[in-house]
């Protein structure tokens, strides 16, 4: 089973600033990594797939990078609606599909 | 537009079973896997299993083998998840999700509470 480790667990950033979230895999994923945003009481929303491709309708301030075992989600200028929990997911080798434990992005 | 609409919340006693539905629309049902994922209160996402609507082939998480059954009704484009021998550890929100490498559309979630 591929393990995903996200860091930090909680990130405090001011609106308008940049946020950088990390996801590390226990083995190489090539580019088979996705990022999701989840707000309280809502289902996860796909933001990024194939490590760096924005899903339909996702603002350009969200960008993904990385390959192999190290991945990053960057939000270039935080808006109020961006404060949420972010999960990474690998789909290179399944079962099982695995998720990181999440990073909570909160207002500083 | 693509929609996945799940059945309503459930309260079950330990040892019981629960069956949740996920009715899909807005796309060709037979072209996409459907997965089930759950989230315990305040916790992360746990993948449970998947089904190929076309061939009705299923894959389950090892931790749930023997307790989880996923089925489809192609006539109504609906996927079902049946979880048996419930314990308090199964209390969670259960989601269905369509796979398009990775999960592009999700149901709204179904809360299952297991309590005596």
Tab-separated table of C-alpha atoms in Angstrom:
chain	number	residue	atom	x	y	z
A	1	UNK	CA	0.000	0.000	0.000
A	2	UNK	CA	1.304	3.440	-0.947
A	3	UNK	CA	1.379	5.839	1.994
A	4	UNK	CA	0.949	9.588	1.549
A	5	UNK	CA	2.252	12.044	4.147
A	6	UNK	CA	1.017	15.625	4.033
A	7	UNK	CA	2.719	18.549	5.711
A	8	UNK	CA	2.095	20.624	7.609
A	9	UNK	CA	-1.000	19.326	9.392
A	10	UNK	CA	-2.181	22.904	9.899
A	11	UNK	CA	-1.083	25.987	8.000
A	12	UNK	CA	-1.937	29.520	9.093
A	13	UNK	CA	-1.706	32.108	6.334
A	14	UNK	CA	-3.105	35.596	5.848
A	15	UNK	CA	-5.510	36.381	3.035
A	16	UNK	CA	-3.649	37.573	-0.033
A	17	UNK	CA	-0.525	35.610	0.808
A	18	UNK	CA	0.820	32.424	-0.773
A	19	UNK	CA	0.229	28.978	0.699
A	20	UNK	CA	2.366	25.943	-0.049
A	21	UNK	CA	1.194	22.465	0.892
A	22	UNK	CA	3.247	19.297	0.539
A	23	UNK	CA	2.493	15.643	-0.088
A	24	UNK	CA	5.129	12.924	0.028
A	25	UNK	CA	4.571	9.374	-1.260
A	26	UNK	CA	6.200	6.188	0.029
A	27	UNK	CA	6.998	5.128	-3.534
A	28	UNK	CA	7.076	6.731	-6.944
A	29	UNK	CA	3.726	7.824	-8.383
A	30	UNK	CA	5.107	9.332	-11.559
A	31	UNK	CA	2.428	12.031	-11.984
A	32	UNK	CA	-0.601	10.070	-10.663
A	33	UNK	CA	-1.474	12.424	-7.853
A	34	UNK	CA	-4.541	14.555	-7.219
A	35	UNK	CA	-5.437	17.342	-4.804
A	36	UNK	CA	-8.885	17.922	-3.314
A	37	UNK	CA	-10.388	20.755	-1.307
A	38	UNK	CA	-12.977	20.016	1.360
A	39	UNK	CA	-15.080	22.530	3.242
A	40	UNK	CA	-17.121	21.673	6.358
A	41	UNK	CA	-20.211	19.644	5.567
A	42	UNK	CA	-19.270	19.269	1.898
A	43	UNK	CA	-17.866	16.510	-0.272
A	44	UNK	CA	-14.288	16.834	-1.498
A	45	UNK	CA	-13.826	18.875	-4.665
A	46	UNK	CA	-11.215	17.894	-7.239
A	47	UNK	CA	-8.702	20.707	-7.771
A	48	UNK	CA	-5.672	19.167	-9.466
A	49	UNK	CA	-5.047	15.858	-11.222
A	50	UNK	CA	-2.023	14.318	-12.890
A	51	UNK	CA	0.009	16.367	-10.390
A	52	UNK	CA	-0.362	19.674	-12.220
A	53	UNK	CA	-3.546	19.828	-14.317
A	54	UNK	CA	-6.306	22.040	-12.967
A	55	UNK	CA	-9.771	20.503	-12.980
A	56	UNK	CA	-12.583	22.281	-14.802
A	57	UNK	CA	-13.528	25.576	-13.187
A	58	UNK	CA	-10.614	25.706	-10.739
A	59	UNK	CA	-9.118	29.213	-10.444
A	60	UNK	CA	-5.634	29.773	-11.824
A	61	UNK	CA	-4.339	30.732	-8.373
A	62	UNK	CA	-4.266	26.980	-7.637
A	63	UNK	CA	-1.275	25.161	-9.073
A	64	UNK	CA	0.257	21.747	-8.572
A	65	UNK	CA	3.779	20.564	-9.155
A	66	UNK	CA	6.043	17.621	-8.547
A	67	UNK	CA	6.546	14.059	-9.677
A	68	UNK	CA	7.796	10.798	-8.285
A	69	UNK	CA	7.442	11.064	-4.520
A	70	UNK	CA	7.335	14.807	-3.824
A	71	UNK	CA	4.358	16.999	-4.691
A	72	UNK	CA	3.255	20.534	-3.915
A	73	UNK	CA	-0.008	22.436	-4.063
A	74	UNK	CA	0.414	26.205	-4.215
A	75	UNK	CA	-2.302	28.787	-3.781
A	76	UNK	CA	-0.808	32.015	-5.039
A	77	UNK	CA	-3.001	34.623	-3.337
A	78	UNK	CA	-5.361	33.271	-0.735
A	79	UNK	CA	-8.987	34.261	-0.903
A	80	UNK	CA	-11.403	33.868	1.989
A	81	UNK	CA	-13.096	30.921	0.278
A	82	UNK	CA	-9.803	28.991	0.096
A	83	UNK	CA	-9.625	28.300	3.815
A	84	UNK	CA	-10.468	24.608	4.001
A	85	UNK	CA	-8.877	21.176	4.344
A	86	UNK	CA	-6.790	19.872	1.455
A	87	UNK	CA	-6.145	16.193	0.713
A	88	UNK	CA	-3.802	14.544	-1.734
A	89	UNK	CA	-4.654	11.185	-3.330
A	90	UNK	CA	-2.607	8.700	-5.322
A	91	UNK	CA	-4.107	6.643	-8.129
A	92	UNK	CA	-0.931	5.115	-9.544
A	93	UNK	CA	-1.412	1.756	-7.856
A	94	UNK	CA	-4.731	0.570	-6.465
A	95	UNK	CA	-6.298	-1.069	-4.620
A	96	UNK	CA	-6.232	0.661	-2.395
A	97	UNK	CA	-6.613	4.228	-3.542
A	98	UNK	CA	-4.937	6.149	-0.722
A	99	UNK	CA	-5.288	9.651	0.624
A	100	UNK	CA	-3.041	11.830	2.709
A	101	UNK	CA	-4.238	12.744	6.183
A	102	UNK	CA	-5.008	16.314	5.114
A	103	UNK	CA	-3.724	19.842	5.683
A	104	UNK	CA	-6.016	22.343	7.339
A	105	UNK	CA	-5.498	25.798	5.872
A	106	UNK	CA	-6.655	28.437	8.322
A	107	UNK	CA	-6.689	32.202	8.486
A	108	UNK	CA	-3.776	33.784	10.325
B	1	UNK	CA	-24.791	17.815	-15.902
B	2	UNK	CA	-23.167	14.965	-14.021
B	3	UNK	CA	-24.857	14.239	-10.689
B	4	UNK	CA	-24.438	11.607	-8.012
B	5	UNK	CA	-27.287	11.713	-5.501
B	6	UNK	CA	-27.071	9.573	-2.392
B	7	UNK	CA	-29.741	8.259	-0.061
B	8	UNK	CA	-30.457	9.848	3.304
B	9	UNK	CA	-28.885	9.473	6.754
B	10	UNK	CA	-29.099	6.220	8.660
B	11	UNK	CA	-28.974	5.256	12.323
B	12	UNK	CA	-28.162	1.623	12.988
B	13	UNK	CA	-27.494	-0.570	15.986
B	14	UNK	CA	-24.236	-2.497	16.357
B	15	UNK	CA	-24.357	-5.748	14.401
B	16	UNK	CA	-26.864	-4.448	11.864
B	17	UNK	CA	-26.323	-3.752	8.161
B	18	UNK	CA	-26.760	-0.576	6.141
B	19	UNK	CA	-27.386	-0.140	2.422
B	20	UNK	CA	-26.721	3.221	0.777
B	21	UNK	CA	-27.663	4.152	-2.770
B	22	UNK	CA	-25.912	6.455	-5.235
B	23	UNK	CA	-28.073	7.423	-8.207
B	24	UNK	CA	-26.094	8.783	-11.123
B	25	UNK	CA	-27.197	10.911	-14.063
B	26	UNK	CA	-25.843	13.160	-16.769
B	27	UNK	CA	-23.338	10.725	-18.271
B	28	UNK	CA	-23.042	7.219	-19.729
B	29	UNK	CA	-23.239	5.016	-16.657
B	30	UNK	CA	-21.366	2.080	-18.161
B	31	UNK	CA	-18.253	4.101	-18.976
B	32	UNK	CA	-17.005	4.914	-15.474
B	33	UNK	CA	-16.046	3.129	-12.281
B	34	UNK	CA	-17.817	4.207	-9.114
B	35	UNK	CA	-15.879	4.234	-5.842
B	36	UNK	CA	-16.960	4.481	-2.221
B	37	UNK	CA	-15.021	6.538	0.322
B	38	UNK	CA	-15.835	7.258	3.941
B	39	UNK	CA	-14.849	9.891	6.466
B	40	UNK	CA	-15.177	9.329	10.198
B	41	UNK	CA	-15.953	12.434	12.287
B	42	UNK	CA	-12.999	14.810	12.222
B	43	UNK	CA	-10.889	12.318	10.294
B	44	UNK	CA	-9.450	11.841	6.833
B	45	UNK	CA	-10.697	9.983	3.767
B	46	UNK	CA	-10.714	6.188	3.622
B	47	UNK	CA	-11.189	4.327	0.356
B	48	UNK	CA	-13.621	1.432	0.683
B	49	UNK	CA	-14.106	-0.156	-2.694
B	50	UNK	CA	-15.101	0.213	-6.330
B	51	UNK	CA	-17.235	-1.323	-9.061
B	52	UNK	CA	-17.105	-1.336	-12.818
B	53	UNK	CA	-20.694	-0.789	-13.941
B	54	UNK	CA	-20.109	-2.443	-17.288
B	55	UNK	CA	-18.691	-5.700	-16.033
B	56	UNK	CA	-19.879	-5.513	-12.435
B	57	UNK	CA	-16.368	-6.329	-11.225
B	58	UNK	CA	-15.720	-5.238	-7.659
B	59	UNK	CA	-12.628	-4.424	-5.640
B	60	UNK	CA	-12.677	-3.936	-1.885
B	61	UNK	CA	-10.361	-2.589	0.779
B	62	UNK	CA	-8.776	-5.492	2.637
B	63	UNK	CA	-9.930	-4.101	5.974
B	64	UNK	CA	-13.562	-4.490	4.886
B	65	UNK	CA	-13.345	-7.772	2.989
B	66	UNK	CA	-16.312	-9.920	3.846
B	67	UNK	CA	-18.394	-7.048	5.221
B	68	UNK	CA	-18.722	-4.793	2.175
B	69	UNK	CA	-20.735	-5.497	-0.962
B	70	UNK	CA	-21.042	-3.058	-3.877
B	71	UNK	CA	-23.647	-3.665	-6.562
B	72	UNK	CA	-25.219	-1.841	-9.470
B	73	UNK	CA	-28.628	-1.510	-11.086
B	74	UNK	CA	-27.886	-0.546	-14.665
B	75	UNK	CA	-31.577	0.024	-15.395
B	76	UNK	CA	-31.582	3.005	-13.007
B	77	UNK	CA	-27.848	3.927	-13.164
B	78	UNK	CA	-27.631	3.387	-9.430
B	79	UNK	CA	-24.832	1.946	-7.344
B	80	UNK	CA	-25.381	0.430	-3.904
B	81	UNK	CA	-23.053	-0.077	-0.958
B	82	UNK	CA	-24.014	-2.661	1.656
B	83	UNK	CA	-21.961	-2.817	4.869
B	84	UNK	CA	-22.723	-5.531	7.408
B	85	UNK	CA	-21.814	-6.294	11.037
B	86	UNK	CA	-21.640	-2.614	11.896
B	87	UNK	CA	-19.670	-1.321	14.869
B	88	UNK	CA	-19.206	2.169	16.244
B	89	UNK	CA	-16.037	2.412	14.150
B	90	UNK	CA	-18.253	2.452	11.047
B	91	UNK	CA	-19.838	5.759	12.077
B	92	UNK	CA	-18.905	8.082	9.237
B	93	UNK	CA	-20.053	10.017	6.210
B	94	UNK	CA	-20.029	7.732	3.185
B	95	UNK	CA	-19.412	9.141	-0.287
B	96	UNK	CA	-19.716	7.691	-3.751
B	97	UNK	CA	-17.449	9.143	-6.422
B	98	UNK	CA	-17.038	8.750	-10.153
B	99	UNK	CA	-13.600	7.791	-11.354
B	100	UNK	CA	-12.123	9.731	-14.218
B	101	UNK	CA	-8.524	9.477	-13.039
B	102	UNK	CA	-9.047	10.387	-10.313
B	103	UNK	CA	-12.442	11.167	-8.729
B	104	UNK	CA	-14.043	14.032	-10.602
B	105	UNK	CA	-17.612	13.975	-9.270
B	106	UNK	CA	-18.801	13.062	-5.789
B	107	UNK	CA	-22.122	12.402	-4.140
B	108	UNK	CA	-23.245	14.695	-1.354
B	109	UNK	CA	-22.457	12.111	1.323
B	110	UNK	CA	-24.589	9.918	3.587
B	111	UNK	CA	-24.158	10.027	7.351
B	112	UNK	CA	-24.278	6.630	9.030
B	113	UNK	CA	-24.406	6.554	12.813
B	114	UNK	CA	-23.909	3.265	14.604
B	115	UNK	CA	-25.132	3.456	18.162
B	116	UNK	CA	-26.871	1.238	20.668
